[in-house]
Coordinates of C-alpha atoms (C1' of nucleotides) in Angstrom, one line a residue:
Chain A
M25 CA 79.9 96.5 77.5
K26 CA 76.6 97.4 79.0
N27 CA 76.0 100.9 80.2
Q28 CA 74.6 101.6 83.6
L29 CA 71.2 103.1 83.6
Y30 CA 70.1 105.7 86.2
I31 CA 66.5 106.4 86.8
Y32 CA 64.8 108.9 89.0
N33 CA 62.8 107.0 91.6
T34 CA 59.8 109.0 92.9
L35 CA 60.0 106.9 96.1
S36 CA 63.4 108.3 97.0
R37 CA 63.2 111.5 94.9
K38 CA 66.7 110.8 93.7
K39 CA 68.3 109.3 90.6
E40 CA 69.2 105.7 91.4
L41 CA 71.3 103.1 89.6
F42 CA 68.9 100.7 88.1
K43 CA 69.3 97.1 89.1
S44 CA 66.7 94.5 87.9
I45 CA 65.4 91.9 90.3
T46 CA 66.2 89.2 87.8
P47 CA 69.4 89.6 85.8
N48 CA 68.7 90.8 82.2
R49 CA 64.9 90.9 82.8
V50 CA 62.7 93.8 83.6
G51 CA 59.1 93.8 84.6
L52 CA 57.4 97.1 83.8
Y53 CA 53.9 98.2 84.6
V54 CA 52.4 101.4 83.3
C55 CA 48.9 102.8 83.9
G56 CA 47.1 103.0 80.6
P57 CA 44.1 105.0 79.5
T58 CA 40.5 105.0 80.6
V59 CA 38.9 104.3 77.3
Y60 CA 36.0 106.7 77.2
G61 CA 37.3 109.4 74.9
D62 CA 39.6 110.0 72.0
P63 CA 43.3 109.9 72.8
H64 CA 44.8 113.4 73.2
L65 CA 48.3 114.9 73.4
G66 CA 48.4 114.2 77.1
H67 CA 48.1 110.4 76.4
A68 CA 51.0 110.6 74.0
R69 CA 53.4 111.6 76.8
P70 CA 53.5 108.5 79.0
A71 CA 53.1 106.3 76.0
I72 CA 56.2 107.7 74.4
T73 CA 58.1 108.0 77.6
F74 CA 57.7 104.4 78.5
D75 CA 58.1 103.4 74.9
L76 CA 61.5 105.1 75.0
L77 CA 62.3 103.3 78.3
T78 CA 61.4 99.8 76.9
R79 CA 63.4 100.6 73.7
L80 CA 66.4 101.6 75.7
L81 CA 66.1 98.6 78.0
T82 CA 65.9 96.3 75.0
Y83 CA 69.0 98.0 73.5
L84 CA 70.8 97.4 76.8
D85 CA 70.0 93.7 76.4
Y86 CA 67.2 93.4 78.9
K87 CA 64.2 91.3 78.1
V88 CA 61.3 93.5 79.0
R89 CA 57.8 92.4 80.0
Y90 CA 55.8 95.6 79.6
V91 CA 52.3 95.5 80.9
R92 CA 50.0 98.4 80.2
N93 CA 46.4 98.2 81.2
I94 CA 43.2 99.4 79.6
T95 CA 40.8 100.7 82.2
D96 CA 37.3 99.8 81.1
V97 CA 35.5 99.7 84.4
G98 CA 35.6 101.1 87.9
H99 CA 36.8 104.6 87.2
L100 CA 34.3 106.8 89.0
E101 CA 33.3 110.2 88.0
N102 CA 33.2 111.8 91.4
D103 CA 34.0 110.5 94.8
G104 CA 33.8 106.8 95.4
D105 CA 30.3 106.8 96.8
E106 CA 28.0 108.7 94.6
G107 CA 30.0 108.6 91.5
E108 CA 29.1 107.1 88.2
D109 CA 31.2 104.9 86.1
K110 CA 32.8 106.8 83.2
I111 CA 32.3 104.2 80.7
A112 CA 28.7 103.6 81.7
K113 CA 28.1 107.3 81.6
K114 CA 29.5 107.7 78.1
A115 CA 27.5 104.6 77.0
K116 CA 24.3 106.1 78.3
L117 CA 25.1 109.4 76.6
E118 CA 25.7 107.7 73.2
E119 CA 23.1 105.0 73.7
L120 CA 25.7 102.3 73.3
E121 CA 26.5 99.1 75.1
P122 CA 29.4 99.9 77.5
M123 CA 31.6 97.4 75.8
E124 CA 30.9 99.2 72.5
V125 CA 32.4 102.4 73.9
V126 CA 35.3 100.5 75.3
H127 CA 36.0 98.7 72.0
Y128 CA 35.7 101.8 69.9
Y129 CA 38.1 103.9 72.0
T130 CA 40.5 101.1 72.6
E131 CA 40.9 100.8 68.8
R132 CA 41.3 104.5 68.5
Y133 CA 43.9 104.5 71.1
H134 CA 45.8 101.7 69.4
D135 CA 45.6 103.4 66.1
Y136 CA 47.0 106.6 67.3
M137 CA 49.7 105.1 69.4
S138 CA 50.8 103.1 66.4
K139 CA 50.9 106.3 64.3
L140 CA 53.3 107.7 66.9
N141 CA 55.4 104.5 66.5
V142 CA 54.7 103.5 70.1
K143 CA 55.3 99.8 70.3
S144 CA 52.5 97.7 71.6
P145 CA 53.2 96.4 75.2
S146 CA 53.8 92.8 75.9
I147 CA 50.5 92.4 77.6
E148 CA 47.5 94.7 77.7
P149 CA 45.1 93.5 80.3
R150 CA 41.6 94.9 80.9
A151 CA 40.1 95.6 84.2
S152 CA 36.8 94.0 83.2
G153 CA 38.6 90.8 82.3
H154 CA 40.2 90.5 85.7
I155 CA 37.2 90.8 88.1
I156 CA 38.0 87.4 89.7
E157 CA 41.6 88.4 90.4
Q158 CA 40.4 91.7 91.9
I159 CA 37.9 89.9 94.1
E160 CA 40.7 87.6 95.3
V161 CA 42.8 90.6 96.3
I162 CA 39.9 92.1 98.2
K163 CA 39.4 88.8 100.1
S164 CA 43.0 88.7 101.0
I165 CA 43.0 92.3 102.3
I166 CA 39.8 91.6 104.3
N167 CA 41.3 88.4 105.8
K168 CA 44.3 90.4 106.9
G169 CA 42.1 92.8 108.6
Y170 CA 42.7 95.9 106.6
A171 CA 39.4 96.2 104.9
Y172 CA 35.8 96.2 106.0
E173 CA 32.4 95.7 104.4
S174 CA 29.8 98.4 104.7
N175 CA 26.4 98.2 103.0
G176 CA 27.6 95.9 100.3
S177 CA 30.7 97.8 99.5
V178 CA 34.2 97.2 100.7
Y179 CA 36.7 99.8 101.9
F180 CA 40.3 99.9 102.6
D181 CA 41.1 101.0 106.2
V182 CA 43.8 103.6 105.7
K183 CA 44.0 104.5 109.4
K184 CA 44.8 101.0 110.4
Y185 CA 47.2 100.6 107.6
N186 CA 49.0 103.7 108.7
Q187 CA 49.6 102.3 112.1
D188 CA 52.2 99.8 110.8
H189 CA 53.0 101.0 107.3
P190 CA 53.5 104.6 106.4
Y191 CA 50.7 105.7 104.1
G192 CA 52.0 108.5 101.9
I193 CA 55.6 107.3 101.3
L194 CA 55.3 107.9 97.6
S195 CA 53.6 111.3 97.6
G196 CA 55.2 112.6 100.8
R197 CA 51.9 113.1 102.5
K198 CA 51.1 112.5 106.1
V199 CA 47.9 110.9 107.2
E200 CA 47.4 113.5 109.9
D201 CA 47.6 116.3 107.4
L202 CA 45.3 114.5 105.0
M203 CA 42.8 114.1 107.9
N204 CA 42.8 117.7 108.6
N205 CA 42.6 118.8 105.0
T206 CA 40.3 116.4 103.3
R207 CA 37.2 118.0 102.2
A208 CA 34.0 116.8 103.7
L209 CA 32.1 115.1 100.9
D210 CA 28.5 113.9 100.8
G211 CA 27.5 110.3 101.0
Q212 CA 30.5 109.1 103.1
S213 CA 28.4 107.5 105.7
E214 CA 29.5 104.1 104.5
K215 CA 33.1 104.8 105.2
R216 CA 34.7 104.8 108.6
D217 CA 37.0 107.5 107.6
A218 CA 37.2 110.0 104.7
L219 CA 40.6 108.7 103.7
D220 CA 39.4 105.2 103.2
F221 CA 39.0 104.2 99.6
A222 CA 36.7 101.7 97.8
L223 CA 37.9 98.2 96.9
W224 CA 34.4 97.1 95.9
K225 CA 31.4 99.2 95.1
K226 CA 27.9 98.0 95.3
A227 CA 26.1 98.9 92.1
A228 CA 23.0 101.1 92.1
P229 CA 20.1 99.5 90.4
E230 CA 20.5 101.5 87.2
H231 CA 24.2 100.7 87.0
I232 CA 24.8 98.6 83.9
M233 CA 28.3 97.3 84.6
R234 CA 28.1 94.9 87.5
W235 CA 29.5 91.6 88.6
P236 CA 28.4 89.3 91.4
S237 CA 30.4 89.0 94.6
E238 CA 29.9 87.8 98.1
W239 CA 29.4 91.4 99.2
S240 CA 27.0 92.6 96.5
D241 CA 26.4 92.9 92.8
G242 CA 28.9 95.6 92.0
F243 CA 32.2 96.5 90.5
P244 CA 35.8 96.9 91.7
G245 CA 37.3 100.2 93.0
W246 CA 39.5 102.0 90.6
H247 CA 42.8 101.6 92.3
L248 CA 42.5 97.9 92.5
E249 CA 42.9 96.8 88.9
C250 CA 46.5 97.8 88.7
S251 CA 47.4 95.9 91.8
A252 CA 45.6 92.8 90.7
M253 CA 46.9 92.8 87.2
S254 CA 50.5 93.7 87.9
K255 CA 50.5 90.9 90.4
K256 CA 49.1 88.4 87.9
Y257 CA 51.5 89.2 85.1
L258 CA 54.6 90.6 86.9
G259 CA 54.5 89.0 90.3
K260 CA 54.3 90.3 93.8
E261 CA 57.3 92.4 93.3
F262 CA 58.5 93.8 90.0
D263 CA 61.0 96.4 88.8
I264 CA 59.3 99.5 87.5
H265 CA 55.9 101.1 87.8
G266 CA 55.2 104.1 85.6
G267 CA 52.5 106.6 84.9
G268 CA 51.6 110.2 84.8
M269 CA 52.4 112.5 87.7
D270 CA 48.7 113.1 88.2
L271 CA 48.3 109.5 89.3
L272 CA 50.8 109.8 92.0
F273 CA 48.2 110.5 94.6
P274 CA 46.0 108.9 95.4
H275 CA 46.1 106.2 92.8
H276 CA 49.7 105.0 93.2
E277 CA 49.7 105.5 96.9
C278 CA 46.6 103.3 97.2
E279 CA 48.2 100.7 95.0
I280 CA 51.1 100.5 97.3
A281 CA 48.9 100.2 100.3
Q282 CA 46.7 97.4 98.8
S283 CA 49.6 95.4 97.5
T284 CA 51.6 95.8 100.6
I285 CA 48.8 94.2 102.6
D286 CA 48.0 91.6 100.0
N287 CA 51.5 90.5 99.3
G288 CA 53.5 91.6 102.3
K289 CA 55.7 93.8 100.3
S290 CA 55.6 97.0 98.2
P291 CA 54.9 96.1 94.6
A292 CA 57.5 98.1 92.6
R293 CA 61.1 99.0 93.3
Y294 CA 61.2 102.0 91.0
W295 CA 58.4 104.4 90.5
M296 CA 58.6 106.7 87.4
H297 CA 56.3 109.6 86.7
N298 CA 56.1 111.6 83.6
N299 CA 55.1 115.3 83.8
M300 CA 52.2 117.0 82.2
I301 CA 51.9 118.7 78.9
T302 CA 50.6 122.2 79.4
I303 CA 48.7 124.6 77.2
G304 CA 48.9 128.3 78.2
G305 CA 50.7 127.2 81.3
Q306 CA 48.0 124.8 82.4
K307 CA 47.7 121.1 82.4
M308 CA 46.1 119.7 79.2
G309 CA 43.5 117.3 80.4
K310 CA 40.1 116.0 80.4
S311 CA 38.8 117.8 83.4
L312 CA 39.7 121.3 82.0
G313 CA 38.4 120.4 78.6
N314 CA 41.5 122.1 77.1
F315 CA 42.9 119.1 75.4
I316 CA 43.6 118.7 71.7
T317 CA 43.2 115.2 70.4
L318 CA 45.8 113.4 68.3
E319 CA 43.4 113.2 65.4
E320 CA 43.1 117.0 65.6
F321 CA 46.9 117.4 65.5
F322 CA 47.3 115.1 62.5
T323 CA 44.5 116.9 60.6
G324 CA 45.1 120.4 61.8
N325 CA 41.5 120.6 62.6
H326 CA 41.4 122.7 65.8
D327 CA 41.2 126.4 66.6
K328 CA 44.5 126.4 68.4
L329 CA 46.4 124.7 65.6
E330 CA 47.8 126.8 62.8
R331 CA 48.1 123.7 60.7
A332 CA 48.5 119.9 60.8
Y333 CA 51.4 118.3 62.5
S334 CA 52.6 114.8 61.6
P335 CA 52.9 112.0 64.2
M336 CA 56.7 112.1 64.1
T337 CA 56.6 115.8 64.7
I338 CA 54.6 115.2 67.8
R339 CA 56.9 112.4 68.9
F340 CA 60.0 114.5 68.4
F341 CA 58.4 117.5 70.1
I342 CA 57.8 115.3 73.2
L343 CA 61.3 113.8 73.1
Q344 CA 62.9 117.2 72.9
A345 CA 61.8 117.8 76.5
H346 CA 62.8 115.7 79.5
Y347 CA 60.0 113.5 80.6
R348 CA 60.0 114.9 84.1
S349 CA 59.6 118.5 83.0
T350 CA 56.3 120.1 82.0
L351 CA 56.2 120.7 78.2
D352 CA 54.3 123.7 76.9
F353 CA 52.3 123.3 73.8
G354 CA 52.6 126.0 71.1
N355 CA 52.5 126.3 67.3
E356 CA 55.9 127.9 67.2
A357 CA 57.4 125.1 69.3
L358 CA 55.8 122.5 67.1
Q359 CA 57.0 124.1 64.0
A360 CA 60.5 124.3 65.4
A361 CA 60.4 120.6 66.3
E362 CA 59.2 119.8 62.8
K363 CA 62.1 121.6 61.2
G364 CA 64.6 120.1 63.5
L365 CA 63.2 116.7 62.8
N366 CA 63.5 117.3 59.1
K367 CA 67.0 118.3 59.4
L368 CA 67.8 115.1 61.4
M369 CA 66.0 112.8 59.0
D370 CA 67.5 114.4 55.9
A371 CA 70.9 113.7 57.4
M372 CA 69.9 110.1 58.1
N373 CA 69.0 109.8 54.5
N374 CA 72.3 111.4 53.4
L375 CA 74.2 109.1 55.8
E376 CA 73.5 106.2 53.4
Q377 CA 75.3 108.1 50.6
L378 CA 78.5 109.1 52.4
V379 CA 81.8 108.5 50.6
T380 CA 84.6 107.1 52.7
S381 CA 88.2 108.2 52.8
K382 CA 91.4 106.5 53.9
E383 CA 91.3 108.2 57.2
S384 CA 88.9 109.9 59.5
D385 CA 88.9 113.3 61.1
V386 CA 85.8 112.6 63.1
D387 CA 85.5 110.9 66.5
V388 CA 82.5 108.7 66.2
K389 CA 83.3 106.6 69.2
A390 CA 83.3 109.6 71.5
L391 CA 79.9 110.6 70.0
K392 CA 78.4 107.2 70.9
E393 CA 79.7 107.4 74.4
K394 CA 78.0 110.8 74.8
C395 CA 74.8 109.6 73.4
L396 CA 74.7 106.5 75.6
T397 CA 75.6 108.5 78.7
A398 CA 72.8 111.0 78.0
I399 CA 70.0 108.5 77.5
C400 CA 71.2 106.4 80.4
D401 CA 71.0 109.4 82.7
D402 CA 67.3 109.1 83.5
L403 CA 66.3 109.1 79.9
N404 CA 67.7 112.5 79.0
S405 CA 66.4 112.5 75.5
P406 CA 67.0 116.3 75.0
I407 CA 70.7 115.8 75.5
L408 CA 70.7 112.7 73.4
I409 CA 69.1 114.7 70.6
A410 CA 71.6 117.5 71.0
N411 CA 74.4 115.0 70.6
L412 CA 72.7 113.5 67.6
F413 CA 72.8 116.9 66.0
E414 CA 76.5 116.7 66.3
G415 CA 76.2 113.6 64.2
V416 CA 74.1 115.6 61.7
K417 CA 76.9 118.0 61.5
I418 CA 79.4 115.3 60.7
I419 CA 77.1 113.9 58.0
N420 CA 76.7 117.2 56.3
S421 CA 80.4 118.1 56.6
V422 CA 81.5 114.8 55.1
L423 CA 78.9 115.2 52.4
A424 CA 80.2 118.7 51.7
G425 CA 83.7 117.3 51.5
K426 CA 84.9 119.3 54.5
Q427 CA 85.5 116.3 56.8
K428 CA 86.6 112.8 56.1
I429 CA 85.4 109.5 57.4
S430 CA 87.0 106.1 57.0
E431 CA 85.2 102.9 55.9
E432 CA 85.5 101.5 59.4
D433 CA 84.3 104.6 61.1
L434 CA 81.4 104.9 58.7
V435 CA 80.1 101.4 59.6
Y436 CA 80.4 102.3 63.3
F437 CA 78.8 105.7 62.8
K438 CA 75.8 104.3 60.8
D439 CA 75.3 101.7 63.4
L440 CA 75.1 104.2 66.2
M441 CA 72.9 106.7 64.3
H442 CA 70.5 104.0 63.4
A443 CA 70.5 102.6 66.9
F444 CA 69.7 106.0 68.6
V445 CA 67.5 107.6 66.0
Y446 CA 65.4 104.6 64.9
D447 CA 65.7 102.0 67.6
I448 CA 65.8 104.0 70.8
L449 CA 64.1 107.3 70.0
G450 CA 61.8 105.4 67.7
L451 CA 61.8 108.0 65.0
E452 CA 60.9 106.8 61.6
V453 CA 60.8 108.2 58.1
E454 CA 57.5 109.6 57.2
T455 CA 56.7 109.1 53.5
S456 CA 54.3 111.4 51.7
Q457 CA 50.7 110.6 51.8
D458 CA 50.6 108.5 48.6
A459 CA 53.5 106.2 49.3
G460 CA 52.5 103.9 46.5
N461 CA 52.9 106.5 43.9
D462 CA 56.3 107.6 45.1
E463 CA 58.2 105.8 42.5
K464 CA 56.3 107.1 39.5
L465 CA 56.3 110.6 41.0
D466 CA 60.0 110.4 41.5
E467 CA 60.5 109.6 37.8
V468 CA 58.3 112.5 36.7
I469 CA 60.1 114.9 39.0
H470 CA 63.4 113.8 37.8
L471 CA 62.3 114.2 34.2
L472 CA 61.5 117.8 35.0
L473 CA 64.8 118.3 36.9
N474 CA 66.7 116.9 33.9
M475 CA 65.0 119.4 31.7
R476 CA 66.0 122.1 34.1
T477 CA 69.6 120.9 34.0
E478 CA 69.5 121.1 30.2
A479 CA 68.1 124.6 30.4
K480 CA 70.8 125.5 32.8
A481 CA 73.4 124.1 30.5
N482 CA 72.0 126.3 27.8
K483 CA 72.0 129.3 30.2
D484 CA 68.2 129.4 29.7
W485 CA 67.8 130.7 33.3
A486 CA 64.2 131.7 32.7
M487 CA 63.2 128.2 31.8
A488 CA 65.3 126.7 34.6
D489 CA 63.7 129.0 37.2
K490 CA 60.3 128.4 35.8
I491 CA 60.6 124.7 36.4
R492 CA 61.9 125.2 39.9
D493 CA 59.4 127.8 40.8
E494 CA 56.4 126.0 39.5
L495 CA 57.5 122.8 41.3
Q496 CA 57.9 124.9 44.5
N497 CA 54.4 126.2 44.0
L498 CA 53.2 122.7 44.0
G499 CA 55.0 122.0 47.2
F500 CA 58.2 120.5 46.1
I501 CA 61.5 121.6 47.5
I502 CA 64.4 121.4 45.1
K503 CA 67.9 121.1 46.6
D504 CA 70.8 121.6 44.3
G505 CA 73.8 119.6 45.3
A506 CA 77.2 118.7 44.0
E507 CA 75.9 115.6 42.2
G508 CA 72.7 117.1 40.8
A509 CA 69.4 118.1 42.3
T510 CA 67.2 116.2 44.7
W511 CA 63.7 116.9 45.7
E512 CA 61.3 116.4 48.5
L513 CA 57.7 117.1 49.3
K514 CA 57.0 119.8 51.8
Chain B
rG29 C1' 44.9 125.6 104.0
rG30 C1' 48.3 121.1 103.3
rU31 C1' 51.9 118.3 100.0
rU32 C1' 55.2 118.4 95.9
rC33 C1' 57.5 121.3 92.3
rC34 C1' 58.7 125.2 88.7
rU35 C1' 60.7 130.4 87.1
rU36 C1' 67.0 130.1 81.8
rG37 C1' 68.4 134.4 75.9
rG38 C1' 62.9 136.2 70.5
rC39 C1' 60.4 130.9 71.1
rC40 C1' 60.9 125.6 72.7
rG41 C1' 64.1 123.5 75.9
rA42 C1' 68.9 121.0 78.6
rG43 C1' 72.4 121.9 82.4
rU44 C1' 74.4 122.3 87.5
rG45 C1' 79.3 125.2 92.3
rG46 C1' 84.6 127.8 88.5
rC47 C1' 85.3 127.4 79.7
rU48 C1' 78.4 123.8 78.6
rU49 C1' 79.1 129.4 73.0
rA50 C1' 73.9 122.5 75.5
rG51 C1' 70.7 121.6 71.2
rG52 C1' 66.6 122.9 67.9
rC53 C1' 63.8 127.0 65.8
rA54 C1' 64.1 132.2 64.6
rC55 C1' 67.6 136.3 63.5
rU56 C1' 72.4 138.6 61.4
rG57 C1' 77.0 138.3 58.4
rG58 C1' 80.0 135.2 55.2
rU59 C1' 81.3 130.8 51.8
rC60 C1' 79.1 128.0 47.7
rU61 C1' 75.5 128.9 43.6
rG62 C1' 73.7 132.3 37.3
rC63 C1' 70.1 133.7 41.3
rA64 C1' 67.7 131.2 45.2
rA65 C1' 67.0 127.0 48.4
rA66 C1' 70.0 123.4 51.0
rA67 C1' 74.6 122.9 53.2
rC68 C1' 79.0 124.8 55.6
rC69 C1' 81.5 128.8 58.6
rA70 C1' 80.9 132.9 62.0
rG71 C1' 77.9 136.0 65.5
rG72 C1' 74.5 138.3 69.2
rU73 C1' 71.0 138.2 73.2
rA74 C1' 70.4 134.3 79.7
rC75 C1' 69.8 132.3 84.0
rG76 C1' 62.4 135.9 88.4
rG77 C1' 63.9 139.7 92.7
rC78 C1' 66.6 140.6 97.3
rG79 C1' 70.0 138.8 100.8
rG80 C1' 73.5 134.9 102.6
rU81 C1' 77.4 130.8 102.3
rU82 C1' 81.9 130.5 99.2
rC83 C1' 88.2 132.4 96.6
rG84 C1' 84.0 131.7 93.1
rA85 C1' 76.9 130.5 92.3
rA86 C1' 72.4 130.6 87.1
rU87 C1' 73.9 126.1 90.1
rC88 C1' 73.8 125.6 97.7
rC89 C1' 70.7 128.2 101.9
rG90 C1' 66.9 131.9 103.4
rC91 C1' 63.2 135.4 102.2
rC92 C1' 60.0 137.7 98.5
rA93 C1' 57.2 137.7 93.8
rG94 C1' 54.9 134.9 90.1
rG95 C1' 53.2 130.1 88.3
rA96 C1' 51.9 124.8 88.2
rA97 C1' 50.4 119.8 89.8
rC98 C1' 48.2 116.9 93.6
rC99 C1' 44.7 116.9 98.0
rU100 C1' 37.8 114.9 93.4
rC101 C1' 38.1 111.7 87.6
rC102 C1' 42.3 112.9 84.4
rA103 C1' 48.3 110.6 81.2

RNA sequence: GGUUCCUUGGCCGAGUGGCUUAGGCACUGGUCUGCAAAACCAGGUACGGCGGUUCGAAUCCGCCAGGAACCUCCA
């Protein structure tokens, strides 16, 4: 029985029942990073949100083609005309070849996403590798009369587009309002109208990243790559387009306009936008310079961090909030997330050791229903997690002998806990730093714990406590249970 | 100025017309334990302000206050 998935569509500003264009298949496009800086907490949010979505879709038996681009060209620093390419700027700054910058930060991005247990997308196309496709889209738009060349650059004619297609359907803006309120910027002489956006930019002589075209040696405008690449890999119309809320306007609005002209239809049926992570109530982002990189989180190497936080803590922290809400960063919140996660993962570990009874006094089927309903309701991971903590309660109660579970129920229960915790939420057990030494370490600790048990048997409390306290000083947590003591590293 | 949105208990964070004790963390009491930790049980604190609609609103409407995002590159 397949559950029905509801997702909030930015186009309608409502939750809608998800129906894929092709049965059992989903085409998903998500705007990826511009690789000119280290990945920060803000990058983790869309990555984890859409990782959760693909994991859920897979669980629901959809075959997902997930395309997430790498922007390595065409993102301009300021307004389209006088701006400088970000990658080129960084390259100049660090005296590197632009592709060196791209390569370095792409690898960093992959590294950190994989630490967060974010699965690699199906295809990860780069803007620089799709110049030809982008030029083709520009030609198509010019041929249809919605773009014009000016001084070697090509611009999209928003005013003309708006005459027969509403420009602003996604963001809820009106062209008239935009006209009245768009700031007058320098160097717009090339454009017929301030709202027009660049499809192709003629490169200034000192500009390093350039490609030949019939208009000029230049580079594609920054909205274009997503249109060209989504079309190439997902077709003219696909299911879901995702990205951060900050891309809603103008980026996604422009994508819709370009693709609508190019293909005669709007590219995506569902538009999903994740909200921002805030710090002190403000968006954490590049422009404000208030971001904390993932490396800094993992090492604790930042003024605002009281200590290091593990990748799974970060993942759990993000999943504990709904993706459409802002999430405020804070040490207290992160530490709370860490403890909650530990409690959950401890229980997952204990789940493997539960003893079954003839009958059950737990309702694991109802629990599964609740979990599924929650996550299928526009990815409500906070509710799902709340439900999973009910599962934790069951595990601990059975372990403590206060509740009973049958063999049959336990199989079902394990299956559901594994599915939601590991497969869908993508949480994984984090082993201590020296995973290779774990086995030996375990033997040594158990040796000590056995000595402690002996001491306890002899009522030598001083010795027993000494062993425990010394171990604790070294960072080991000793838990006395009914069947002897267990340990873990803090 | 325009567009969109937010304001929940000590903290993070769900919820939506009538009992959700949401959940996590923190806190308090109890059970267990030689003591502690863990676990289990129990407990408290809440819906920015003012009006309105309603039998009933934290949930719908209006106004006010405060905040955010977007309108320039950002996830």
